[in-house]
Amino acid sequence: MTRRTPHTLYLFAVPALALYGGFFLLPAVQGLRYATTDWDGYSATFREVGAANLTDVVSNDDLFRHALTNNLKFLLVVVLGQTALALLLAVLLAARSRGSTLLRALFFLPTVLSSVSVAFIWKFVYDPNFGLANALLDAVGLDRFRSAYLGDEATAILWVAVAQIWFHAGQMMVVYIAGLHQIPEELYDAAKTDGAGRWQQFRHVTWPMVAPATALVVAYTTIQSFKAFDLILGLAGNPPRSSLDVLATRIYATFANSQLGYAAAESIVFMAAIALVTWLQNRAARLAHG
């Protein structure tokens, strides 16, 4: 015999649904509406343009296409680098000891900083004249590798990706450690009995068992990569140069240029790109874990 849920309990969901509808669904619907207009964001009237904004964004906007390319480069480096580093740190620090706990706290520390603080730290590191990176290269005799970092048009977005990895790898390490602690010790004992080495244990026990954590880390890192708005503005200024322009900063620049309708169309393409990348990642993760 099952107990029926009193109807009055559903009333507790009403405030949350009202907030969700008012602050998410309604603006989203309005964004779709404005994407078909040439509204500048403050005039009382606007003109209907149909799908012209979306067509221009997809086929005629070199600035948006360049920002998308930068964003995909940034995404690829951050997802691969941050996931690999977080898993490596988690495997090395999974043991429950005082030293491991101290190191976990040390690697997690950047996560509690604000994006603006992280941007100031890495601006100092990347300064071509007085920065820490070039100073360290000089100190170890590798001055031929000195770089302009953020001033190098070809590699600037990759150096921002390095800062992003440093910023959030500790946070993702915690996710992986939680996943590692869920693996039954008996699986490792059975692998050792079968003569498996440390790499084989990782390949056939650890890696498959942390698949749920990997999916979570990759999905979260992807969203972080598309939302790296404040870090890029902190490092590159406003508006950022073309070499550091990503989709979020491009949409903001369009909005600030009194083209709200066109910015809404860019936002729709932006969300479609996130959905496509997330779907491809899920497919790749399923194939990788069998």
Short mmCIF file of N, CA and C in Angstrom, two decimals, residues 91-261:
data_model
loop_
_atom_site.label_atom_id
_atom_site.label_comp_id
_atom_site.label_asym_id
_atom_site.label_seq_id
_atom_site.Cartn_x
_atom_site.Cartn_y
_atom_site.Cartn_z
N VAL A 91 44.95 11.31 -8.15
CA VAL A 91 45.59 10.00 -7.98
C VAL A 91 46.76 10.10 -7.00
N LEU A 92 47.53 11.19 -7.13
CA LEU A 92 48.71 11.36 -6.26
C LEU A 92 48.33 11.70 -4.83
N LEU A 93 47.19 12.38 -4.65
CA LEU A 93 46.83 12.88 -3.31
C LEU A 93 45.60 12.20 -2.74
N ALA A 94 45.21 11.05 -3.29
CA ALA A 94 43.99 10.37 -2.81
C ALA A 94 44.18 9.77 -1.42
N ALA A 95 45.41 9.48 -1.05
CA ALA A 95 45.67 8.86 0.25
C ALA A 95 45.23 9.79 1.38
N ARG A 96 44.67 9.20 2.44
CA ARG A 96 44.21 10.00 3.59
C ARG A 96 45.37 10.17 4.57
N SER A 97 46.16 11.20 4.35
CA SER A 97 47.27 11.51 5.24
C SER A 97 47.32 13.02 5.46
N ARG A 98 48.06 13.42 6.48
CA ARG A 98 48.13 14.85 6.79
C ARG A 98 48.81 15.63 5.66
N GLY A 99 49.84 15.04 5.08
CA GLY A 99 50.52 15.71 3.98
C GLY A 99 49.63 15.87 2.75
N SER A 100 48.85 14.83 2.43
CA SER A 100 47.95 14.90 1.28
C SER A 100 46.88 15.96 1.51
N THR A 101 46.36 16.01 2.72
CA THR A 101 45.33 17.01 3.03
C THR A 101 45.87 18.42 2.86
N LEU A 102 47.11 18.63 3.33
CA LEU A 102 47.72 19.96 3.20
C LEU A 102 47.91 20.34 1.74
N LEU A 103 48.39 19.39 0.93
CA LEU A 103 48.60 19.67 -0.50
C LEU A 103 47.29 19.88 -1.24
N ARG A 104 46.25 19.12 -0.86
CA ARG A 104 44.94 19.34 -1.48
C ARG A 104 44.45 20.77 -1.23
N ALA A 105 44.62 21.21 0.02
CA ALA A 105 44.19 22.58 0.34
C ALA A 105 44.99 23.60 -0.46
N LEU A 106 46.29 23.32 -0.65
CA LEU A 106 47.14 24.24 -1.40
C LEU A 106 46.69 24.33 -2.86
N PHE A 107 46.40 23.17 -3.48
CA PHE A 107 45.98 23.18 -4.89
C PHE A 107 44.56 23.71 -5.05
N PHE A 108 43.75 23.60 -4.00
CA PHE A 108 42.37 24.10 -4.08
C PHE A 108 42.30 25.62 -3.88
N LEU A 109 43.35 26.18 -3.28
CA LEU A 109 43.34 27.60 -2.91
C LEU A 109 42.98 28.55 -4.05
N PRO A 110 43.53 28.39 -5.28
CA PRO A 110 43.17 29.35 -6.35
C PRO A 110 41.68 29.42 -6.62
N THR A 111 40.95 28.33 -6.35
CA THR A 111 39.52 28.31 -6.65
C THR A 111 38.74 29.34 -5.84
N VAL A 112 39.21 29.65 -4.64
CA VAL A 112 38.46 30.58 -3.79
C VAL A 112 38.75 32.04 -4.16
N LEU A 113 39.71 32.27 -5.04
CA LEU A 113 40.02 33.64 -5.44
C LEU A 113 38.99 34.12 -6.46
N SER A 114 38.84 35.43 -6.57
CA SER A 114 37.96 35.98 -7.59
C SER A 114 38.67 35.98 -8.94
N SER A 115 37.89 36.02 -10.00
CA SER A 115 38.48 36.01 -11.35
C SER A 115 39.37 37.23 -11.56
N VAL A 116 38.98 38.37 -11.00
CA VAL A 116 39.78 39.58 -11.15
C VAL A 116 41.13 39.43 -10.47
N SER A 117 41.12 38.81 -9.28
CA SER A 117 42.40 38.58 -8.58
C SER A 117 43.29 37.66 -9.39
N VAL A 118 42.71 36.60 -9.94
CA VAL A 118 43.49 35.67 -10.76
C VAL A 118 44.06 36.39 -11.99
N ALA A 119 43.26 37.26 -12.58
CA ALA A 119 43.74 38.01 -13.74
C ALA A 119 44.93 38.89 -13.38
N PHE A 120 44.90 39.55 -12.24
CA PHE A 120 46.02 40.40 -11.83
C PHE A 120 47.27 39.56 -11.58
N ILE A 121 47.09 38.39 -10.95
CA ILE A 121 48.24 37.52 -10.68
C ILE A 121 48.91 37.11 -11.99
N TRP A 122 48.10 36.69 -12.98
CA TRP A 122 48.69 36.19 -14.23
C TRP A 122 49.15 37.31 -15.14
N LYS A 123 48.62 38.51 -14.97
CA LYS A 123 49.18 39.65 -15.72
C LYS A 123 50.61 39.91 -15.26
N PHE A 124 50.83 39.75 -13.96
CA PHE A 124 52.19 39.90 -13.44
C PHE A 124 53.08 38.77 -13.96
N VAL A 125 52.57 37.54 -13.95
CA VAL A 125 53.37 36.40 -14.43
C VAL A 125 53.74 36.57 -15.89
N TYR A 126 52.80 37.06 -16.72
CA TYR A 126 53.00 37.14 -18.17
C TYR A 126 53.62 38.46 -18.62
N ASP A 127 53.87 39.39 -17.74
CA ASP A 127 54.45 40.66 -18.16
C ASP A 127 55.78 40.39 -18.90
N PRO A 128 55.90 40.82 -20.16
CA PRO A 128 57.11 40.47 -20.94
C PRO A 128 58.39 41.10 -20.42
N ASN A 129 58.29 42.20 -19.70
CA ASN A 129 59.49 42.90 -19.22
C ASN A 129 59.84 42.56 -17.77
N PHE A 130 58.84 42.53 -16.90
CA PHE A 130 59.11 42.34 -15.47
C PHE A 130 58.39 41.12 -14.91
N GLY A 131 57.80 40.28 -15.78
CA GLY A 131 56.98 39.17 -15.31
C GLY A 131 57.79 38.00 -14.76
N LEU A 132 57.10 37.18 -13.98
CA LEU A 132 57.73 36.03 -13.33
C LEU A 132 58.14 34.97 -14.35
N ALA A 133 57.34 34.75 -15.39
CA ALA A 133 57.63 33.67 -16.34
C ALA A 133 58.95 33.91 -17.05
N ASN A 134 59.15 35.09 -17.60
CA ASN A 134 60.41 35.37 -18.29
C ASN A 134 61.58 35.43 -17.31
N ALA A 135 61.33 35.89 -16.08
CA ALA A 135 62.40 35.94 -15.07
C ALA A 135 62.89 34.54 -14.74
N LEU A 136 61.95 33.58 -14.63
CA LEU A 136 62.34 32.20 -14.34
C LEU A 136 63.12 31.59 -15.50
N LEU A 137 62.70 31.90 -16.74
CA LEU A 137 63.43 31.40 -17.90
C LEU A 137 64.85 31.95 -17.92
N ASP A 138 65.01 33.23 -17.60
CA ASP A 138 66.35 33.82 -17.53
C ASP A 138 67.19 33.16 -16.44
N ALA A 139 66.55 32.86 -15.30
CA ALA A 139 67.29 32.31 -14.16
C ALA A 139 67.85 30.91 -14.44
N VAL A 140 67.15 30.13 -15.29
CA VAL A 140 67.62 28.76 -15.58
C VAL A 140 68.32 28.67 -16.94
N GLY A 141 68.64 29.83 -17.53
CA GLY A 141 69.38 29.84 -18.78
C GLY A 141 68.57 29.50 -20.01
N LEU A 142 67.26 29.64 -19.93
CA LEU A 142 66.39 29.35 -21.09
C LEU A 142 65.79 30.63 -21.65
N ASP A 143 66.59 31.69 -21.66
CA ASP A 143 66.07 32.98 -22.09
C ASP A 143 65.66 33.00 -23.56
N ARG A 144 66.13 32.01 -24.36
CA ARG A 144 65.71 31.96 -25.77
C ARG A 144 64.22 31.64 -25.89
N PHE A 145 63.62 31.13 -24.82
CA PHE A 145 62.18 30.83 -24.85
C PHE A 145 61.34 31.98 -24.30
N ARG A 146 61.97 33.13 -24.04
CA ARG A 146 61.18 34.29 -23.57
C ARG A 146 60.08 34.59 -24.57
N SER A 147 58.96 35.06 -24.07
CA SER A 147 57.81 35.30 -24.94
C SER A 147 57.08 36.57 -24.51
N ALA A 148 56.29 37.09 -25.43
CA ALA A 148 55.42 38.23 -25.09
C ALA A 148 54.12 37.75 -24.47
N TYR A 149 53.88 36.44 -24.46
CA TYR A 149 52.70 35.82 -23.86
C TYR A 149 51.42 36.47 -24.39
N LEU A 150 50.73 37.28 -23.57
CA LEU A 150 49.46 37.85 -23.99
C LEU A 150 49.62 38.82 -25.17
N GLY A 151 50.86 39.27 -25.42
CA GLY A 151 51.10 40.15 -26.55
C GLY A 151 51.36 39.42 -27.84
N ASP A 152 51.46 38.09 -27.77
CA ASP A 152 51.69 37.28 -28.96
C ASP A 152 50.33 36.91 -29.57
N GLU A 153 50.04 37.44 -30.74
CA GLU A 153 48.71 37.25 -31.33
C GLU A 153 48.41 35.77 -31.60
N ALA A 154 49.44 34.98 -31.91
CA ALA A 154 49.20 33.58 -32.29
C ALA A 154 48.91 32.69 -31.09
N THR A 155 49.49 33.00 -29.93
CA THR A 155 49.38 32.09 -28.79
C THR A 155 48.70 32.72 -27.57
N ALA A 156 48.23 33.94 -27.68
CA ALA A 156 47.69 34.64 -26.50
C ALA A 156 46.56 33.86 -25.84
N ILE A 157 45.63 33.31 -26.64
CA ILE A 157 44.47 32.63 -26.06
C ILE A 157 44.90 31.36 -25.31
N LEU A 158 46.02 30.76 -25.76
CA LEU A 158 46.51 29.55 -25.09
C LEU A 158 47.09 29.89 -23.72
N TRP A 159 47.72 31.06 -23.60
CA TRP A 159 48.25 31.47 -22.29
C TRP A 159 47.11 31.79 -21.32
N VAL A 160 46.02 32.32 -21.84
CA VAL A 160 44.84 32.53 -20.98
C VAL A 160 44.28 31.18 -20.52
N ALA A 161 44.34 30.18 -21.41
CA ALA A 161 43.88 28.84 -21.05
C ALA A 161 44.71 28.26 -19.89
N VAL A 162 46.01 28.54 -19.91
CA VAL A 162 46.87 28.07 -18.81
C VAL A 162 46.42 28.69 -17.49
N ALA A 163 46.10 29.97 -17.51
CA ALA A 163 45.62 30.64 -16.29
C ALA A 163 44.29 30.02 -15.83
N GLN A 164 43.43 29.70 -16.77
CA GLN A 164 42.15 29.09 -16.42
C GLN A 164 42.35 27.71 -15.79
N ILE A 165 43.29 26.93 -16.32
CA ILE A 165 43.58 25.60 -15.75
C ILE A 165 44.08 25.74 -14.32
N TRP A 166 45.01 26.68 -14.10
CA TRP A 166 45.53 26.91 -12.75
C TRP A 166 44.41 27.32 -11.80
N PHE A 167 43.46 28.07 -12.31
CA PHE A 167 42.36 28.60 -11.52
C PHE A 167 41.44 27.49 -10.99
N HIS A 168 41.13 26.49 -11.83
CA HIS A 168 40.07 25.54 -11.48
C HIS A 168 40.51 24.08 -11.36
N ALA A 169 41.77 23.75 -11.63
CA ALA A 169 42.19 22.35 -11.55
C ALA A 169 42.00 21.79 -10.14
N GLY A 170 42.27 22.58 -9.12
CA GLY A 170 42.11 22.12 -7.74
C GLY A 170 40.66 21.77 -7.42
N GLN A 171 39.74 22.54 -7.96
CA GLN A 171 38.32 22.27 -7.75
C GLN A 171 37.92 20.93 -8.37
N MET A 172 38.40 20.67 -9.58
CA MET A 172 38.07 19.41 -10.24
C MET A 172 38.81 18.24 -9.59
N MET A 173 39.98 18.51 -8.97
CA MET A 173 40.70 17.46 -8.23
C MET A 173 39.83 16.91 -7.10
N VAL A 174 39.09 17.78 -6.44
CA VAL A 174 38.21 17.34 -5.34
C VAL A 174 37.14 16.38 -5.86
N VAL A 175 36.60 16.66 -7.03
CA VAL A 175 35.59 15.78 -7.64
C VAL A 175 36.20 14.40 -7.90
N TYR A 176 37.40 14.39 -8.45
CA TYR A 176 38.05 13.11 -8.75
C TYR A 176 38.39 12.35 -7.47
N ILE A 177 38.84 13.05 -6.44
CA ILE A 177 39.17 12.36 -5.18
C ILE A 177 37.93 11.69 -4.61
N ALA A 178 36.80 12.38 -4.67
CA ALA A 178 35.55 11.78 -4.19
C ALA A 178 35.23 10.51 -5.01
N GLY A 179 35.47 10.56 -6.32
CA GLY A 179 35.24 9.38 -7.16
C GLY A 179 36.20 8.25 -6.85
N LEU A 180 37.47 8.58 -6.60
CA LEU A 180 38.46 7.55 -6.28
C LEU A 180 38.13 6.85 -4.97
N HIS A 181 37.61 7.59 -4.01
CA HIS A 181 37.30 6.99 -2.71
C HIS A 181 36.10 6.05 -2.77
N GLN A 182 35.36 6.09 -3.87
CA GLN A 182 34.21 5.19 -4.02
C GLN A 182 34.59 3.85 -4.65
N ILE A 183 35.85 3.73 -5.12
CA ILE A 183 36.28 2.48 -5.77
C ILE A 183 36.57 1.43 -4.69
N PRO A 184 35.93 0.27 -4.75
CA PRO A 184 36.20 -0.77 -3.74
C PRO A 184 37.66 -1.22 -3.78
N GLU A 185 38.27 -1.34 -2.61
CA GLU A 185 39.67 -1.76 -2.53
C GLU A 185 39.85 -3.19 -3.05
N GLU A 186 38.77 -3.97 -2.98
CA GLU A 186 38.87 -5.37 -3.43
C GLU A 186 39.25 -5.47 -4.91
N LEU A 187 38.84 -4.46 -5.71
CA LEU A 187 39.17 -4.49 -7.14
C LEU A 187 40.67 -4.38 -7.35
N TYR A 188 41.32 -3.52 -6.56
CA TYR A 188 42.78 -3.38 -6.66
C TYR A 188 43.47 -4.66 -6.16
N ASP A 189 42.93 -5.25 -5.11
CA ASP A 189 43.52 -6.49 -4.58
C ASP A 189 43.44 -7.59 -5.63
N ALA A 190 42.29 -7.69 -6.32
CA ALA A 190 42.14 -8.71 -7.35
C ALA A 190 43.09 -8.46 -8.52
N ALA A 191 43.26 -7.17 -8.88
CA ALA A 191 44.18 -6.82 -9.97
C ALA A 191 45.62 -7.17 -9.60
N LYS A 192 46.00 -6.91 -8.34
CA LYS A 192 47.37 -7.26 -7.90
C LYS A 192 47.57 -8.76 -7.91
N THR A 193 46.54 -9.49 -7.50
CA THR A 193 46.63 -10.95 -7.51
C THR A 193 46.85 -11.48 -8.92
N ASP A 194 46.24 -10.79 -9.90
CA ASP A 194 46.41 -11.20 -11.31
C ASP A 194 47.71 -10.69 -11.90
N GLY A 195 48.53 -10.00 -11.09
CA GLY A 195 49.83 -9.53 -11.58
C GLY A 195 49.80 -8.20 -12.28
N ALA A 196 48.74 -7.41 -12.11
CA ALA A 196 48.65 -6.11 -12.76
C ALA A 196 49.59 -5.11 -12.11
N GLY A 197 50.31 -4.34 -12.93
CA GLY A 197 51.16 -3.27 -12.42
C GLY A 197 50.34 -2.02 -12.14
N ARG A 198 51.04 -0.93 -11.75
CA ARG A 198 50.33 0.30 -11.39
C ARG A 198 49.60 0.89 -12.60
N TRP A 199 50.24 0.86 -13.79
CA TRP A 199 49.58 1.40 -14.97
C TRP A 199 48.37 0.55 -15.36
N GLN A 200 48.53 -0.79 -15.28
CA GLN A 200 47.41 -1.66 -15.62
C GLN A 200 46.25 -1.49 -14.63
N GLN A 201 46.59 -1.27 -13.36
CA GLN A 201 45.53 -1.01 -12.37
C GLN A 201 44.79 0.28 -12.71
N PHE A 202 45.55 1.30 -13.13
CA PHE A 202 44.90 2.55 -13.50
C PHE A 202 44.04 2.36 -14.75
N ARG A 203 44.60 1.65 -15.75
CA ARG A 203 43.91 1.48 -17.03
C ARG A 203 42.63 0.66 -16.91
N HIS A 204 42.69 -0.42 -16.10
CA HIS A 204 41.57 -1.36 -16.08
C HIS A 204 40.68 -1.23 -14.84
N VAL A 205 41.11 -0.49 -13.83
CA VAL A 205 40.28 -0.33 -12.62
C VAL A 205 39.92 1.14 -12.40
N THR A 206 40.96 1.98 -12.23
CA THR A 206 40.71 3.37 -11.87
C THR A 206 39.95 4.12 -12.97
N TRP A 207 40.47 4.06 -14.20
CA TRP A 207 39.88 4.84 -15.29
C TRP A 207 38.41 4.50 -15.54
N PRO A 208 38.05 3.20 -15.67
CA PRO A 208 36.61 2.92 -15.86
C PRO A 208 35.75 3.33 -14.67
N MET A 209 36.29 3.19 -13.45
CA MET A 209 35.48 3.47 -12.27
C MET A 209 35.27 4.96 -12.02
N VAL A 210 36.16 5.80 -12.57
CA VAL A 210 35.97 7.25 -12.39
C VAL A 210 35.26 7.87 -13.59
N ALA A 211 34.65 7.03 -14.44
CA ALA A 211 33.94 7.56 -15.61
C ALA A 211 32.86 8.57 -15.24
N PRO A 212 32.03 8.31 -14.22
CA PRO A 212 31.02 9.32 -13.85
C PRO A 212 31.66 10.65 -13.42
N ALA A 213 32.77 10.56 -12.67
CA ALA A 213 33.44 11.80 -12.26
C ALA A 213 34.03 12.51 -13.47
N THR A 214 34.58 11.76 -14.42
CA THR A 214 35.14 12.37 -15.63
C THR A 214 34.05 13.10 -16.42
N ALA A 215 32.89 12.46 -16.56
CA ALA A 215 31.78 13.11 -17.27
C ALA A 215 31.39 14.42 -16.60
N LEU A 216 31.36 14.41 -15.26
CA LEU A 216 31.01 15.63 -14.53
C LEU A 216 32.07 16.71 -14.72
N VAL A 217 33.35 16.31 -14.61
CA VAL A 217 34.45 17.27 -14.76
C VAL A 217 34.46 17.88 -16.16
N VAL A 218 34.30 17.05 -17.17
CA VAL A 218 34.34 17.55 -18.55
C VAL A 218 33.16 18.50 -18.81
N ALA A 219 31.97 18.13 -18.35
CA ALA A 219 30.80 18.99 -18.57
C ALA A 219 30.97 20.33 -17.84
N TYR A 220 31.43 20.27 -16.60
CA TYR A 220 31.60 21.50 -15.82
C TYR A 220 32.71 22.37 -16.41
N THR A 221 33.80 21.74 -16.85
CA THR A 221 34.91 22.49 -17.43
C THR A 221 34.49 23.14 -18.75
N THR A 222 33.67 22.45 -19.52
CA THR A 222 33.18 23.02 -20.78
C THR A 222 32.38 24.29 -20.52
N ILE A 223 31.48 24.22 -19.54
CA ILE A 223 30.68 25.40 -19.22
C ILE A 223 31.57 26.53 -18.71
N GLN A 224 32.55 26.17 -17.85
CA GLN A 224 33.49 27.19 -17.37
C GLN A 224 34.23 27.85 -18.53
N SER A 225 34.61 27.06 -19.52
CA SER A 225 35.37 27.60 -20.65
C SER A 225 34.55 28.60 -21.45
N PHE A 226 33.27 28.32 -21.60
CA PHE A 226 32.42 29.26 -22.33
C PHE A 226 32.07 30.49 -21.48
N LYS A 227 32.22 30.37 -20.15
CA LYS A 227 31.86 31.49 -19.27
C LYS A 227 33.08 32.29 -18.81
N ALA A 228 34.24 32.05 -19.40
CA ALA A 228 35.47 32.72 -18.95
C ALA A 228 35.47 34.18 -19.40
N PHE A 229 34.45 34.89 -19.03
CA PHE A 229 34.26 36.27 -19.45
C PHE A 229 35.11 37.23 -18.63
N ASP A 230 34.96 37.16 -17.31
CA ASP A 230 35.66 38.12 -16.45
C ASP A 230 37.17 37.90 -16.44
N LEU A 231 37.61 36.64 -16.53
CA LEU A 231 39.06 36.38 -16.56
C LEU A 231 39.68 36.99 -17.81
N ILE A 232 39.02 36.85 -18.94
CA ILE A 232 39.57 37.39 -20.19
C ILE A 232 39.54 38.91 -20.19
N LEU A 233 38.46 39.50 -19.68
CA LEU A 233 38.44 40.96 -19.59
C LEU A 233 39.51 41.47 -18.64
N GLY A 234 39.74 40.73 -17.54
CA GLY A 234 40.78 41.12 -16.59
C GLY A 234 42.17 41.06 -17.18
N LEU A 235 42.41 40.06 -18.03
CA LEU A 235 43.73 39.90 -18.62
C LEU A 235 43.93 40.76 -19.87
N ALA A 236 42.84 40.94 -20.64
CA ALA A 236 42.99 41.59 -21.95
C ALA A 236 42.41 42.99 -22.00
N GLY A 237 41.65 43.41 -20.98
CA GLY A 237 41.01 44.71 -21.02
C GLY A 237 39.70 44.67 -21.78
N ASN A 238 39.00 45.79 -21.77
CA ASN A 238 37.69 45.86 -22.42
C ASN A 238 37.67 46.98 -23.46
N PRO A 239 37.39 46.66 -24.74
CA PRO A 239 37.16 45.32 -25.28
C PRO A 239 38.47 44.60 -25.52
N PRO A 240 38.47 43.26 -25.46
CA PRO A 240 39.72 42.51 -25.70
C PRO A 240 40.15 42.60 -27.17
N ARG A 241 41.45 42.43 -27.40
CA ARG A 241 41.94 42.38 -28.77
C ARG A 241 41.34 41.18 -29.50
N SER A 242 41.45 41.19 -30.81
CA SER A 242 40.87 40.11 -31.62
C SER A 242 41.43 38.75 -31.23
N SER A 243 42.71 38.69 -30.87
CA SER A 243 43.32 37.41 -30.53
C SER A 243 42.80 36.83 -29.22
N LEU A 244 42.15 37.66 -28.39
CA LEU A 244 41.64 37.20 -27.10
C LEU A 244 40.12 37.29 -27.02
N ASP A 245 39.50 37.61 -28.13
CA ASP A 245 38.04 37.74 -28.14
C ASP A 245 37.39 36.36 -28.19
N VAL A 246 36.48 36.07 -27.28
CA VAL A 246 35.72 34.82 -27.28
C VAL A 246 34.24 35.16 -27.40
N LEU A 247 33.40 34.14 -27.45
CA LEU A 247 31.99 34.38 -27.72
C LEU A 247 31.33 35.28 -26.67
N ALA A 248 31.65 35.04 -25.40
CA ALA A 248 31.02 35.83 -24.34
C ALA A 248 31.40 37.30 -24.46
N THR A 249 32.68 37.59 -24.71
CA THR A 249 33.10 38.98 -24.84
C THR A 249 32.59 39.60 -26.14
N ARG A 250 32.46 38.78 -27.20
CA ARG A 250 31.93 39.29 -28.47
C ARG A 250 30.46 39.72 -28.31
N ILE A 251 29.66 38.89 -27.62
CA ILE A 251 28.25 39.22 -27.39
C ILE A 251 28.14 40.49 -26.53
N TYR A 252 29.00 40.58 -25.51
CA TYR A 252 28.98 41.77 -24.65
C TYR A 252 29.34 43.02 -25.45
N ALA A 253 30.33 42.91 -26.34
CA ALA A 253 30.73 44.06 -27.15
C ALA A 253 29.60 44.48 -28.09
N THR A 254 28.88 43.51 -28.64
CA THR A 254 27.75 43.83 -29.52
C THR A 254 26.65 44.52 -28.74
N PHE A 255 26.37 44.02 -27.55
CA PHE A 255 25.35 44.63 -26.70
C PHE A 255 25.76 46.06 -26.32
N ALA A 256 27.03 46.25 -25.94
CA ALA A 256 27.51 47.58 -25.56
C ALA A 256 27.50 48.54 -26.74
N ASN A 257 27.48 48.00 -27.96
CA ASN A 257 27.43 48.83 -29.17
C ASN A 257 25.99 49.11 -29.60
N SER A 258 25.05 48.96 -28.63
CA SER A 258 23.63 49.26 -28.87
C SER A 258 23.04 48.43 -30.00
N GLN A 259 23.38 47.16 -30.05
CA GLN A 259 22.79 46.22 -31.01
C GLN A 259 22.20 45.04 -30.25
N LEU A 260 21.19 45.31 -29.43
CA LEU A 260 20.66 44.27 -28.56
C LEU A 260 20.04 43.13 -29.37
N GLY A 261 19.32 43.45 -30.45
CA GLY A 261 18.72 42.40 -31.27
C GLY A 261 19.77 41.48 -31.86
#
